[in-house]
PDB file of C-alpha atoms in Angstrom:
ATOM      1  CA  MET A 165       0.000   0.000   0.000  1.00  0.00           C
ATOM      2  CA  ARG A 166       2.783   2.425   0.930  1.00  0.00           C
ATOM      3  CA  ILE A 167       4.791   1.615  -2.189  1.00  0.00           C
ATOM      4  CA  GLY A 168       1.667   1.752  -4.351  1.00  0.00           C
ATOM      5  CA  ASN A 169       1.199   5.328  -3.116  1.00  0.00           C
ATOM      6  CA  HIS A 170       4.853   6.118  -3.946  1.00  0.00           C
ATOM      7  CA  LEU A 171       5.732   6.851  -0.330  1.00  0.00           C
ATOM      8  CA  SER A 172       9.028   6.102   1.324  1.00  0.00           C
ATOM      9  CA  LEU A 173       9.018   4.556   4.762  1.00  0.00           C
ATOM     10  CA  GLN A 174      10.049   7.907   6.244  1.00  0.00           C
ATOM     11  CA  GLN A 175       7.356   9.847   4.343  1.00  0.00           C
ATOM     12  CA  LEU A 176       4.628   7.554   5.657  1.00  0.00           C
ATOM     13  CA  ALA A 177       6.104   7.737   9.163  1.00  0.00           C
ATOM     14  CA  GLU A 178       5.980  11.546   9.087  1.00  0.00           C
ATOM     15  CA  ARG A 179       2.428  11.653   7.703  1.00  0.00           C
ATOM     16  CA  ALA A 180       1.184   9.140  10.254  1.00  0.00           C
ATOM     17  CA  GLY A 181       3.144  10.380  13.249  1.00  0.00           C
ATOM     18  CA  VAL A 182       4.492   6.871  13.787  1.00  0.00           C
ATOM     19  CA  SER A 183       8.160   5.876  13.863  1.00  0.00           C
ATOM     20  CA  GLY A 184       9.711   4.507  10.693  1.00  0.00           C
ATOM     21  CA  ALA A 185      10.999   1.526  12.680  1.00  0.00           C
ATOM     22  CA  ALA A 186       7.442   0.664  13.771  1.00  0.00           C
ATOM     23  CA  ILE A 187       6.148   0.858  10.196  1.00  0.00           C
ATOM     24  CA  HIS A 188       9.020  -1.353   9.008  1.00  0.00           C
ATOM     25  CA  LYS A 189       8.199  -3.965  11.671  1.00  0.00           C
ATOM     26  CA  ILE A 190       4.484  -3.857  10.827  1.00  0.00           C
ATOM     27  CA  GLU A 191       5.189  -4.295   7.116  1.00  0.00           C
ATOM     28  CA  HIS A 192       7.414  -7.294   7.800  1.00  0.00           C
ATOM     29  CA  GLY A 193       5.040  -8.960  10.254  1.00  0.00           C
ATOM     30  CA  GLN A 194       7.372  -8.419  13.207  1.00  0.00           C
ATOM     31  CA  MET A 195       4.890  -6.244  15.093  1.00  0.00           C
ATOM     32  CA  THR A 196       1.123  -6.119  15.466  1.00  0.00           C
ATOM     33  CA  PRO A 197       0.021  -2.483  15.594  1.00  0.00           C
ATOM     34  CA  SER A 198      -2.479  -1.134  18.088  1.00  0.00           C
ATOM     35  CA  ILE A 199      -5.777   0.172  16.713  1.00  0.00           C
ATOM     36  CA  THR A 200      -4.531   3.721  17.387  1.00  0.00           C
ATOM     37  CA  VAL A 201      -1.403   3.190  15.285  1.00  0.00           C
ATOM     38  CA  LEU A 202      -3.428   1.437  12.586  1.00  0.00           C
ATOM     39  CA  MET A 203      -5.837   4.386  12.478  1.00  0.00           C
ATOM     40  CA  LYS A 204      -2.937   6.836  12.071  1.00  0.00           C
ATOM     41  CA  ILE A 205      -1.443   4.800   9.221  1.00  0.00           C
ATOM     42  CA  ALA A 206      -4.828   4.382   7.532  1.00  0.00           C
ATOM     43  CA  ASP A 207      -5.468   8.126   7.756  1.00  0.00           C
ATOM     44  CA  ALA A 208      -2.021   8.885   6.305  1.00  0.00           C
ATOM     45  CA  LEU A 209      -2.822   6.587   3.360  1.00  0.00           C
ATOM     46  CA  GLY A 210      -6.290   8.064   2.847  1.00  0.00           C
ATOM     47  CA  LYS A 211      -8.026   4.851   3.924  1.00  0.00           C
ATOM     48  CA  ARG A 212     -10.369   3.832   6.693  1.00  0.00           C
ATOM     49  CA  VAL A 213      -8.976   1.483   9.316  1.00  0.00           C
ATOM     50  CA  THR A 214     -11.396  -1.173   8.065  1.00  0.00           C
ATOM     51  CA  TYR A 215      -9.235  -1.417   4.929  1.00  0.00           C
ATOM     52  CA  PHE A 216      -6.638  -3.266   7.020  1.00  0.00           C
ATOM     53  CA  LEU A 217      -9.215  -5.343   8.870  1.00  0.00           C
ATOM     54  CA  GLY A 218     -10.773  -6.904   5.782  1.00  0.00           C
ATOM     55  CA  GLU A 219     -14.058  -5.002   6.100  1.00  0.00           C
ATOM     56  CA  GLU A 220     -13.439  -2.285   3.531  1.00  0.00           C
ATOM     57  CA  ARG A 221     -16.206  -1.600   1.056  1.00  0.00           C
ATOM     58  CA  ARG A 222     -14.643  -0.633  -2.225  1.00  0.00           C
ATOM     59  CA  ASP A 223     -15.954   0.755  -5.422  1.00  0.00           C
ATOM     60  CA  ASP A 224     -13.356  -0.778  -7.736  1.00  0.00           C
ATOM     61  CA  PHE A 225     -12.726  -4.442  -6.798  1.00  0.00           C
ATOM     62  CA  TYR A 226     -13.131  -7.007  -4.052  1.00  0.00           C
ATOM     63  CA  PHE A 227     -11.293 -10.330  -3.795  1.00  0.00           C
ATOM     64  CA  VAL A 228     -11.795 -13.174  -1.344  1.00  0.00           C
ATOM     65  CA  ARG A 229      -9.717 -16.342  -1.321  1.00  0.00           C
ATOM     66  CA  GLY A 230     -11.655 -19.498  -0.558  1.00  0.00           C
ATOM     67  CA  VAL A 231      -9.547 -20.119   2.531  1.00  0.00           C
ATOM     68  CA  GLU A 232     -10.497 -16.641   3.831  1.00  0.00           C
ATOM     69  CA  MET A 233     -14.240 -17.187   3.522  1.00  0.00           C
ATOM     70  CA  ALA A 234     -16.146 -18.211   6.588  1.00  0.00           C
ATOM     71  CA  PRO A 235     -16.979 -21.921   6.736  1.00  0.00           C
ATOM     72  CA  ARG A 236     -20.228 -22.640   4.904  1.00  0.00           C
ATOM     73  CA  ASP A 237     -22.236 -23.049   8.091  1.00  0.00           C
ATOM     74  CA  GLU A 238     -21.090 -19.598   9.309  1.00  0.00           C
ATOM     75  CA  ARG A 239     -21.796 -17.617   6.115  1.00  0.00           C
ATOM     76  CA  ARG A 240     -24.556 -15.054   5.962  1.00  0.00           C
ATOM     77  CA  ARG A 241     -27.753 -16.772   4.853  1.00  0.00           C
ATOM     78  CA  ILE A 242     -31.322 -15.683   4.326  1.00  0.00           C
ATOM     79  CA  GLU A 243     -34.296 -18.019   4.155  1.00  0.00           C
ATOM     80  CA  TYR A 244     -37.373 -17.578   1.979  1.00  0.00           C
ATOM     81  CA  SER A 245     -40.651 -19.440   1.685  1.00  0.00           C
ATOM     82  CA  GLY A 246     -40.636 -20.796   5.214  1.00  0.00           C
ATOM     83  CA  GLY A 247     -37.114 -22.175   4.906  1.00  0.00           C
ATOM     84  CA  SER A 248     -37.610 -24.084   1.660  1.00  0.00           C
ATOM     85  CA  VAL A 249     -35.226 -21.689  -0.138  1.00  0.00           C
ATOM     86  CA  GLU A 250     -31.960 -20.486   1.353  1.00  0.00           C
ATOM     87  CA  LEU A 251     -29.743 -17.791  -0.140  1.00  0.00           C
ATOM     88  CA  GLU A 252     -26.068 -17.978   0.787  1.00  0.00           C
ATOM     89  CA  ARG A 253     -24.590 -14.596  -0.093  1.00  0.00           C
ATOM     90  CA  LEU A 254     -21.196 -14.514  -1.747  1.00  0.00           C
ATOM     91  CA  ALA A 255     -18.884 -11.488  -1.964  1.00  0.00           C
ATOM     92  CA  PHE A 256     -21.055  -8.362  -1.951  1.00  0.00           C
ATOM     93  CA  ARG A 257     -18.769  -5.629  -0.727  1.00  0.00           C
ATOM     94  CA  LEU A 258     -18.572  -3.234  -3.646  1.00  0.00           C
ATOM     95  CA  GLU A 259     -20.217   0.083  -3.001  1.00  0.00           C
ATOM     96  CA  ARG A 260     -22.765   0.761  -5.721  1.00  0.00           C
ATOM     97  CA  GLY A 261     -22.154  -2.766  -7.044  1.00  0.00           C
ATOM     98  CA  GLN A 262     -24.146  -3.757 -10.106  1.00  0.00           C
ATOM     99  CA  ILE A 263     -24.401  -7.524  -9.575  1.00  0.00           C
ATOM    100  CA  HIS A 264     -25.970  -9.811  -7.018  1.00  0.00           C
ATOM    101  CA  SER A 265     -24.508 -13.279  -6.547  1.00  0.00           C
ATOM    102  CA  GLY A 266     -25.381 -16.126  -4.289  1.00  0.00           C
ATOM    103  CA  ILE A 267     -25.888 -19.825  -3.974  1.00  0.00           C
ATOM    104  CA  TYR A 268     -29.564 -20.646  -3.823  1.00  0.00           C
ATOM    105  CA  ARG A 269     -30.296 -23.916  -2.018  1.00  0.00           C
ATOM    106  CA  CYS A 270     -33.843 -25.204  -2.505  1.00  0.00           C
ATOM    107  CA  LYS A 271     -35.734 -28.108  -1.003  1.00  0.00           C
ATOM    108  CA  SER A 272     -37.339 -30.549  -3.439  1.00  0.00           C
ATOM    109  CA  GLY A 273     -40.688 -29.484  -4.826  1.00  0.00           C
ATOM    110  CA  VAL A 274     -40.021 -25.727  -4.641  1.00  0.00           C
ATOM    111  CA  LYS A 275     -40.993 -23.453  -7.526  1.00  0.00           C
ATOM    112  CA  SER A 276     -40.788 -19.740  -8.247  1.00  0.00           C
ATOM    113  CA  GLY A 277     -44.528 -19.189  -8.244  1.00  0.00           C
ATOM    114  CA  SER A 278     -47.635 -19.776 -10.297  1.00  0.00           C
ATOM    115  CA  ARG A 279     -47.118 -16.804 -12.628  1.00  0.00           C
ATOM    116  CA  PRO A 280     -44.043 -15.879 -14.679  1.00  0.00           C
ATOM    117  CA  HIS A 281     -42.053 -12.976 -13.295  1.00  0.00           C
ATOM    118  CA  SER A 282     -39.537 -10.604 -14.834  1.00  0.00           C
ATOM    119  CA  HIS A 283     -37.071  -7.975 -13.681  1.00  0.00           C
ATOM    120  CA  PRO A 284     -34.615  -5.668 -15.433  1.00  0.00           C
ATOM    121  CA  GLY A 285     -31.200  -6.949 -16.491  1.00  0.00           C
ATOM    122  CA  GLU A 286     -29.653 -10.367 -16.958  1.00  0.00           C
ATOM    123  CA  GLU A 287     -29.567 -13.598 -14.996  1.00  0.00           C
ATOM    124  CA  LEU A 288     -26.981 -16.365 -15.040  1.00  0.00           C
ATOM    125  CA  VAL A 289     -27.681 -19.716 -13.379  1.00  0.00           C
ATOM    126  CA  PHE A 290     -24.968 -22.357 -12.923  1.00  0.00           C
ATOM    127  CA  GLN A 291     -26.520 -25.566 -11.605  1.00  0.00           C
ATOM    128  CA  LEU A 292     -24.466 -27.199  -8.834  1.00  0.00           C
ATOM    129  CA  GLU A 293     -26.766 -29.942  -7.484  1.00  0.00           C
ATOM    130  CA  GLY A 294     -30.147 -31.402  -8.368  1.00  0.00           C
ATOM    131  CA  MET A 295     -32.264 -30.527 -11.403  1.00  0.00           C
ATOM    132  CA  VAL A 296     -34.287 -27.422 -12.113  1.00  0.00           C
ATOM    133  CA  GLU A 297     -36.575 -26.569 -14.999  1.00  0.00           C
ATOM    134  CA  TYR A 298     -36.641 -22.991 -16.272  1.00  0.00           C
ATOM    135  CA  THR A 299     -39.386 -21.797 -18.586  1.00  0.00           C
ATOM    136  CA  ILE A 300     -38.485 -18.585 -20.380  1.00  0.00           C
ATOM    137  CA  ARG A 301     -41.118 -17.061 -22.632  1.00  0.00           C
ATOM    138  CA  GLY A 302     -42.622 -20.533 -23.067  1.00  0.00           C
ATOM    139  CA  GLU A 303     -39.346 -22.322 -23.888  1.00  0.00           C
ATOM    140  CA  VAL A 304     -38.298 -25.039 -21.405  1.00  0.00           C
ATOM    141  CA  PHE A 305     -34.705 -25.647 -20.237  1.00  0.00           C
ATOM    142  CA  VAL A 306     -33.766 -28.467 -17.841  1.00  0.00           C
ATOM    143  CA  LEU A 307     -30.573 -27.745 -15.916  1.00  0.00           C
ATOM    144  CA  ARG A 308     -28.508 -30.558 -14.427  1.00  0.00           C
ATOM    145  CA  PRO A 309     -25.266 -30.182 -12.439  1.00  0.00           C
ATOM    146  CA  GLY A 310     -22.701 -28.387 -14.601  1.00  0.00           C
ATOM    147  CA  ASP A 311     -25.310 -26.771 -16.889  1.00  0.00           C
ATOM    148  CA  CYS A 312     -25.453 -23.012 -17.250  1.00  0.00           C
ATOM    149  CA  LEU A 313     -28.275 -20.739 -18.394  1.00  0.00           C
ATOM    150  CA  HIS A 314     -27.836 -17.028 -19.195  1.00  0.00           C
ATOM    151  CA  PHE A 315     -30.830 -14.930 -20.223  1.00  0.00           C
ATOM    152  CA  ARG A 316     -32.340 -11.465 -20.288  1.00  0.00           C
ATOM    153  CA  SER A 317     -34.388 -11.433 -17.113  1.00  0.00           C
ATOM    154  CA  GLU A 318     -36.992  -9.021 -18.451  1.00  0.00           C
ATOM    155  CA  LEU A 319     -38.307 -12.049 -20.370  1.00  0.00           C
ATOM    156  CA  PRO A 320     -41.152 -13.669 -18.385  1.00  0.00           C
ATOM    157  CA  HIS A 321     -39.725 -16.717 -16.615  1.00  0.00           C
ATOM    158  CA  THR A 322     -40.462 -19.346 -13.983  1.00  0.00           C
ATOM    159  CA  TRP A 323     -38.499 -22.197 -12.454  1.00  0.00           C
ATOM    160  CA  ARG A 324     -39.265 -25.348 -10.515  1.00  0.00           C
ATOM    161  CA  LEU A 325     -37.256 -28.208  -9.061  1.00  0.00           C
ATOM    162  CA  LEU A 326     -37.510 -31.599 -10.710  1.00  0.00           C
ATOM    163  CA  GLY A 327     -37.305 -34.941  -8.932  1.00  0.00           C
ATOM    164  CA  ASP A 328     -37.062 -35.520  -5.220  1.00  0.00           C
ATOM    165  CA  GLN A 329     -33.538 -34.164  -4.734  1.00  0.00           C
ATOM    166  CA  ASP A 330     -32.722 -30.765  -3.216  1.00  0.00           C
ATOM    167  CA  SER A 331     -31.055 -28.257  -5.516  1.00  0.00           C
ATOM    168  CA  ALA A 332     -28.191 -25.766  -5.370  1.00  0.00           C
ATOM    169  CA  ALA A 333     -27.328 -23.193  -8.024  1.00  0.00           C
ATOM    170  CA  LEU A 334     -24.988 -20.247  -8.297  1.00  0.00           C
ATOM    171  CA  VAL A 335     -27.167 -17.340  -9.433  1.00  0.00           C
ATOM    172  CA  VAL A 336     -25.810 -14.014 -10.664  1.00  0.00           C
ATOM    173  CA  LEU A 337     -28.166 -11.106 -11.362  1.00  0.00           C
ATOM    174  CA  THR A 338     -27.430  -7.710 -12.812  1.00  0.00           C
ATOM    175  CA  PRO A 339     -28.516  -5.213 -11.736  1.00  0.00           C
ATOM    176  CA  PRO A 340     -29.258  -6.394  -8.208  1.00  0.00           C
ATOM    177  CA  PRO A 341     -33.008  -6.918  -7.900  1.00  0.00           C
ATOM    178  CA  TYR A 342     -32.997  -5.513  -4.359  1.00  0.00           C
ATOM    179  CA  ASP A 343     -30.749  -3.751  -1.913  1.00  0.00           C
ATOM    180  CA  ALA A 344     -29.368  -5.075   1.365  1.00  0.00           C
ATOM    181  CA  ALA A 345     -32.273  -3.688   3.405  1.00  0.00           C
ATOM    182  CA  GLU A 346     -34.844  -5.391   1.204  1.00  0.00           C
ATOM    183  CA  LEU A 347     -32.829  -8.610   1.272  1.00  0.00           C
ATOM    184  CA  SER A 348     -32.819  -8.721   5.044  1.00  0.00           C
ATOM    185  CA  GLU A 349     -36.618  -8.565   5.058  1.00  0.00           C
ATOM    186  CA  ALA A 350     -36.584 -12.007   3.379  1.00  0.00           C
ATOM    187  CA  ARG A 351     -38.880 -11.167   0.502  1.00  0.00           C
ATOM    188  CA  ARG A 352     -41.261 -13.773  -0.840  1.00  0.00           C
ATOM    189  CA  ASP A 353     -40.227 -13.222  -4.453  1.00  0.00           C
ATOM    190  CA  ILE A 354     -37.494 -15.666  -5.356  1.00  0.00           C
ATOM    191  CA  TYR A 355     -35.261 -15.200  -8.381  1.00  0.00           C
TER     192      TYR A 355
END
């Protein structure tokens, strides 16, 4: 971060009001800074302290290694339809982000509703487990594990699970059909 901002060790030390030796030790993992020191360094770099704590919301990119993600049973999840559909949110930290992504886990027999629905944008479905049938403007597509469907989501569409097996699919929507506040209310509409 310091080098990316074209700052010498001494320049950052002066801006932050922290000794150059302390910054050197922090950069080389020889010292764990206090929150106060971290706040000074973050301020000197024009960042919030959350940048260093892995909680920074960015507007340009966000990367999470699989080993850094919380174990599956600890990830943020939202249930719909009385628990028959569960949304496991994936990375969603970009400010003003234009996509929604998640793994939708559905119990056998679930369907999107009796009437076709539509929403602005595009939808991509990558089937992970089970089988699901999508009907888009009257055309039927059966997705099995490994199948992928990409379509303009303003086209009227429905989906339903086939067979007696539960289903899991990675679903990506753009633009997001709802914001975080709406999502936490566990809407009945399922995409």
